[in-house]
PDB file of C-alpha atoms in Angstrom:
ATOM      1  CA  LYS A 148      -0.005  -0.154  -0.190  1.00 37.00           C
ATOM      2  CA  SER A 149       1.193   3.763  -0.350  1.00 40.00           C
ATOM      3  CA  ASP A 150       1.800   5.585   1.807  1.00 42.00           C
ATOM      4  CA  LYS A 151      -0.491   8.550   0.677  1.00 45.00           C
ATOM      5  CA  LYS A 152      -3.593   5.546   1.117  1.00 44.00           C
ATOM      6  CA  ASP A 153      -2.356   4.295   5.092  1.00 54.00           C
ATOM      7  CA  GLY A 154      -3.194   7.545   4.956  1.00 87.00           C
ATOM      8  CA  LEU A 155      -6.473   8.272   3.427  1.00 92.00           C
ATOM      9  CA  GLU A 156      -8.004   5.173   4.879  1.00 92.00           C
ATOM     10  CA  HIS A 157      -6.393   6.514   8.618  1.00 91.00           C
ATOM     11  CA  LEU A 158      -8.298   9.933   8.081  1.00 91.00           C
ATOM     12  CA  GLN A 159     -11.589   8.192   7.149  1.00 94.00           C
ATOM     13  CA  ARG A 160     -10.839   5.846  10.854  1.00 94.00           C
ATOM     14  CA  ILE A 161      -9.958   8.776  12.646  1.00 92.00           C
ATOM     15  CA  LEU A 162     -13.614  10.533  11.164  1.00 92.00           C
ATOM     16  CA  LEU A 163     -15.829   7.164  12.310  1.00 94.00           C
ATOM     17  CA  SER A 164     -13.735   6.266  15.406  1.00 93.00           C
ATOM     18  CA  GLU A 165     -14.641  10.200  16.103  1.00 92.00           C
ATOM     19  CA  ILE A 166     -17.783  10.509  15.596  1.00 91.00           C
ATOM     20  CA  LEU A 167     -19.466   6.825  16.413  1.00 92.00           C
ATOM     21  CA  GLY A 168     -17.376   6.089  19.411  1.00 92.00           C
ATOM     22  CA  GLU A 169     -16.598   2.928  18.057  1.00 91.00           C
ATOM     23  CA  LYS A 170     -12.602   2.066  18.304  1.00 88.00           C
ATOM     24  CA  ASN A 171     -11.033  -0.495  15.982  1.00 87.00           C
ATOM     25  CA  ILE A 172     -12.757   0.066  13.248  1.00 91.00           C
ATOM     26  CA  SER A 173     -11.329  -1.444  10.965  1.00 90.00           C
ATOM     27  CA  LEU A 174     -11.262  -0.129   6.788  1.00 92.00           C
ATOM     28  CA  THR A 175     -10.055  -2.437   3.749  1.00 91.00           C
ATOM     29  CA  SER A 176      -9.021   0.322   1.265  1.00 92.00           C
ATOM     30  CA  THR A 177     -10.115   3.782   0.927  1.00 93.00           C
ATOM     31  CA  GLN A 178     -13.306   2.993  -0.546  1.00 94.00           C
ATOM     32  CA  GLN A 179     -14.731   1.147   1.645  1.00 95.00           C
ATOM     33  CA  GLY A 180     -14.304   3.899   4.042  1.00 94.00           C
ATOM     34  CA  ILE A 181     -16.187   6.066   1.462  1.00 94.00           C
ATOM     35  CA  SER A 182     -18.819   3.071   1.868  1.00 94.00           C
ATOM     36  CA  ILE A 183     -18.759   3.655   5.672  1.00 94.00           C
ATOM     37  CA  ILE A 184     -19.147   7.405   5.907  1.00 94.00           C
ATOM     38  CA  GLN A 185     -21.620   7.861   3.630  1.00 94.00           C
ATOM     39  CA  SER A 186     -24.096   4.549   4.758  1.00 94.00           C
ATOM     40  CA  ARG A 187     -23.115   5.149   8.729  1.00 93.00           C
ATOM     41  CA  LEU A 188     -23.037   9.484   9.075  1.00 93.00           C
ATOM     42  CA  LYS A 189     -25.958  10.370   6.514  1.00 93.00           C
ATOM     43  CA  GLY A 190     -27.974  11.494  10.005  1.00 89.00           C
ATOM     44  CA  LYS A 191     -25.644  12.867  11.609  1.00 92.00           C
ATOM     45  CA  LYS A 192     -25.105  16.504  11.936  1.00 93.00           C
ATOM     46  CA  VAL A 193     -21.458  16.923  12.454  1.00 92.00           C
ATOM     47  CA  LEU A 194     -19.194  20.203  12.063  1.00 92.00           C
ATOM     48  CA  LEU A 195     -16.178  18.973  10.061  1.00 92.00           C
ATOM     49  CA  ILE A 196     -12.864  20.821  10.338  1.00 90.00           C
ATOM     50  CA  LEU A 197     -10.260  19.408   7.212  1.00 89.00           C
ATOM     51  CA  ASP A 198      -6.617  21.542   7.713  1.00 87.00           C
ATOM     52  CA  ASP A 199      -4.431  22.165   4.875  1.00 85.00           C
ATOM     53  CA  VAL A 200      -5.974  19.706   1.727  1.00 91.00           C
ATOM     54  CA  ASN A 201      -3.729  19.861  -1.227  1.00 90.00           C
ATOM     55  CA  THR A 202      -5.269  16.857  -3.414  1.00 91.00           C
ATOM     56  CA  HIS A 203      -9.080  15.898  -4.463  1.00 90.00           C
ATOM     57  CA  GLY A 204      -8.131  12.398  -3.411  1.00 91.00           C
ATOM     58  CA  GLN A 205      -9.266  14.033   0.703  1.00 91.00           C
ATOM     59  CA  LEU A 206     -11.567  15.399  -0.077  1.00 91.00           C
ATOM     60  CA  GLN A 207     -13.177  12.757  -1.917  1.00 91.00           C
ATOM     61  CA  ALA A 208     -12.165  10.363   0.975  1.00 92.00           C
ATOM     62  CA  ILE A 209     -13.460  12.605   3.460  1.00 90.00           C
ATOM     63  CA  GLY A 210     -16.610  13.560   2.581  1.00 80.00           C
ATOM     64  CA  ARG A 211     -19.037  15.385   1.441  1.00 84.00           C
ATOM     65  CA  ARG A 212     -21.962  17.887   2.939  1.00 83.00           C
ATOM     66  CA  ASP A 213     -24.248  15.440   1.674  1.00 88.00           C
ATOM     67  CA  TRP A 214     -22.748  13.288   3.593  1.00 92.00           C
ATOM     68  CA  PHE A 215     -23.629  13.883   6.715  1.00 93.00           C
ATOM     69  CA  GLY A 216     -27.510  14.785   8.183  1.00 92.00           C
ATOM     70  CA  PRO A 217     -29.398  18.233   7.757  1.00 93.00           C
ATOM     71  CA  GLY A 218     -27.463  21.260   8.917  1.00 92.00           C
ATOM     72  CA  SER A 219     -23.221  20.194   8.213  1.00 92.00           C
ATOM     73  CA  LYS A 220     -21.179  22.064   8.286  1.00 91.00           C
ATOM     74  CA  ILE A 221     -17.895  21.506   6.201  1.00 91.00           C
ATOM     75  CA  ILE A 222     -14.559  23.905   6.304  1.00 91.00           C
ATOM     76  CA  ILE A 223     -12.251  23.251   4.292  1.00 91.00           C
ATOM     77  CA  THR A 224      -8.116  24.990   4.515  1.00 88.00           C
ATOM     78  CA  THR A 225      -6.587  24.451   0.982  1.00 89.00           C
ATOM     79  CA  ARG A 226      -3.917  27.651  -0.934  1.00 84.00           C
ATOM     80  CA  ASP A 227      -5.917  25.297  -4.078  1.00 90.00           C
ATOM     81  CA  GLU A 228      -9.024  26.972  -4.883  1.00 89.00           C
ATOM     82  CA  GLN A 229      -9.400  24.552  -7.869  1.00 91.00           C
ATOM     83  CA  LEU A 230     -10.770  22.583  -5.163  1.00 91.00           C
ATOM     84  CA  LEU A 231     -12.281  23.912  -4.011  1.00 90.00           C
ATOM     85  CA  ALA A 232     -14.411  25.098  -7.811  1.00 88.00           C
ATOM     86  CA  TYR A 233     -14.283  21.061  -8.201  1.00 88.00           C
ATOM     87  CA  HIS A 234     -16.368  20.655  -4.769  1.00 87.00           C
ATOM     88  CA  GLU A 235     -19.352  22.795  -4.758  1.00 84.00           C
ATOM     89  CA  VAL A 236     -18.179  25.375  -2.376  1.00 87.00           C
ATOM     90  CA  ASN A 237     -20.946  26.840  -2.170  1.00 82.00           C
ATOM     91  CA  GLU A 238     -18.473  29.584   0.938  1.00 89.00           C
ATOM     92  CA  THR A 239     -15.231  30.763   0.480  1.00 90.00           C
ATOM     93  CA  TYR A 240     -13.175  33.708   2.403  1.00 87.00           C
ATOM     94  CA  GLU A 241     -10.105  34.697   1.684  1.00 84.00           C
ATOM     95  CA  MET A 242      -7.527  35.444   4.485  1.00 78.00           C
ATOM     96  CA  LYS A 243      -5.277  38.017   4.687  1.00 81.00           C
ATOM     97  CA  GLU A 244      -2.013  38.159   5.529  1.00 85.00           C
ATOM     98  CA  LEU A 245      -1.648  40.427   8.182  1.00 90.00           C
ATOM     99  CA  ASN A 246      -0.435  43.554   8.877  1.00 92.00           C
ATOM    100  CA  GLN A 247       3.366  44.467  10.225  1.00 91.00           C
ATOM    101  CA  LYS A 248       1.725  45.059  13.783  1.00 92.00           C
ATOM    102  CA  ASP A 249      -0.546  42.281  14.220  1.00 92.00           C
ATOM    103  CA  ALA A 250       2.288  39.949  12.670  1.00 92.00           C
ATOM    104  CA  LEU A 251       4.759  41.244  15.398  1.00 91.00           C
ATOM    105  CA  GLN A 252       1.667  41.600  17.889  1.00 92.00           C
ATOM    106  CA  LEU A 253       1.104  37.268  16.731  1.00 92.00           C
ATOM    107  CA  LEU A 254       4.902  36.204  16.978  1.00 90.00           C
ATOM    108  CA  THR A 255       6.368  37.739  20.409  1.00 90.00           C
ATOM    109  CA  TRP A 256       3.497  36.653  22.162  1.00 90.00           C
ATOM    110  CA  ASN A 257       4.101  33.217  20.836  1.00 88.00           C
ATOM    111  CA  ALA A 258       8.175  32.928  21.262  1.00 86.00           C
ATOM    112  CA  PHE A 259       8.236  35.128  24.648  1.00 85.00           C
ATOM    113  CA  LYS A 260       4.934  35.382  26.457  1.00 86.00           C
ATOM    114  CA  LYS A 261       5.452  38.182  26.362  1.00 86.00           C
ATOM    115  CA  GLU A 262       3.596  41.663  25.314  1.00 85.00           C
ATOM    116  CA  LYS A 263       7.188  43.313  24.012  1.00 86.00           C
ATOM    117  CA  ALA A 264      10.089  41.536  22.136  1.00 83.00           C
ATOM    118  CA  ASP A 265      14.239  42.586  23.619  1.00 82.00           C
ATOM    119  CA  PRO A 266      15.387  45.244  21.226  1.00 86.00           C
ATOM    120  CA  THR A 267      17.936  42.757  19.930  1.00 86.00           C
ATOM    121  CA  TYR A 268      15.109  40.505  18.065  1.00 84.00           C
ATOM    122  CA  VAL A 269      13.639  43.244  16.063  1.00 84.00           C
ATOM    123  CA  GLU A 270      15.386  42.471  13.177  1.00 89.00           C
ATOM    124  CA  VAL A 271      15.370  38.733  13.632  1.00 88.00           C
ATOM    125  CA  LEU A 272      11.866  39.354  13.800  1.00 90.00           C
ATOM    126  CA  HIS A 273      11.291  41.578  10.823  1.00 90.00           C
ATOM    127  CA  ARG A 274      12.282  38.553   8.262  1.00 91.00           C
ATOM    128  CA  VAL A 275      10.693  36.346  10.038  1.00 90.00           C
ATOM    129  CA  ILE A 276       7.821  38.230   9.332  1.00 91.00           C
ATOM    130  CA  ALA A 277       8.194  38.700   5.499  1.00 91.00           C
ATOM    131  CA  TYR A 278       9.828  34.899   5.383  1.00 90.00           C
ATOM    132  CA  ALA A 279       5.585  34.206   6.050  1.00 90.00           C
ATOM    133  CA  SER A 280       4.072  35.904   4.456  1.00 87.00           C
ATOM    134  CA  GLY A 281       1.974  37.178   7.817  1.00 85.00           C
ATOM    135  CA  LEU A 282       0.331  34.115   8.007  1.00 86.00           C
ATOM    136  CA  PRO A 283      -0.336  33.388  10.864  1.00 88.00           C
ATOM    137  CA  LEU A 284      -0.372  29.102  11.028  1.00 84.00           C
ATOM    138  CA  ALA A 285       2.919  29.989   9.645  1.00 88.00           C
ATOM    139  CA  LEU A 286       3.956  32.600  12.540  1.00 90.00           C
ATOM    140  CA  GLU A 287       2.999  30.242  14.949  1.00 89.00           C
ATOM    141  CA  VAL A 288       3.819  26.517  14.201  1.00 88.00           C
ATOM    142  CA  ILE A 289       7.240  29.323  13.698  1.00 90.00           C
ATOM    143  CA  SER A 290       6.902  31.414  17.078  1.00 87.00           C
ATOM    144  CA  SER A 291       6.506  27.865  18.828  1.00 86.00           C
ATOM    145  CA  HIS A 292      10.144  26.978  17.579  1.00 84.00           C
ATOM    146  CA  LEU A 293      11.348  30.500  19.119  1.00 81.00           C
ATOM    147  CA  VAL A 294      10.566  29.865  21.759  1.00 80.00           C
ATOM    148  CA  GLY A 295      13.356  29.884  25.088  1.00 79.00           C
ATOM    149  CA  LYS A 296      16.526  30.291  21.625  1.00 77.00           C
ATOM    150  CA  SER A 297      18.930  32.807  21.796  1.00 77.00           C
ATOM    151  CA  ILE A 298      19.025  34.766  19.077  1.00 72.00           C
TER     152      ILE A 298
END
């Protein structure tokens, strides 16, 4: 089996396990996972958050809104707008990058756990902000690696 296929089956098992409250769900294939999701979750109202989706197969394996009960919501984060169009996503929201001031504040709070950073770090922090292009998640990930580190 390929890692990609194992990954999709793993996601399907997590989805089914979390929603149904069952442990040790066994799947022989991604297609079987799709069938079980469609049949067992049809009447369930779910909030499903799919983060950093980058392939068509991920959305195919995990679900469409009509696989779940009325009132269900699926939130998808991706950089690929074509994926959203192909899967007929009806509402989109484009995240804007943080401005320099807000990016610096987020980075400082996450890296140093305080409002203001030591002035000797300012140049490095501005380089990090430029590197992360003001994207909040990128800033949080990078700042988590800066905690307790020297310049």
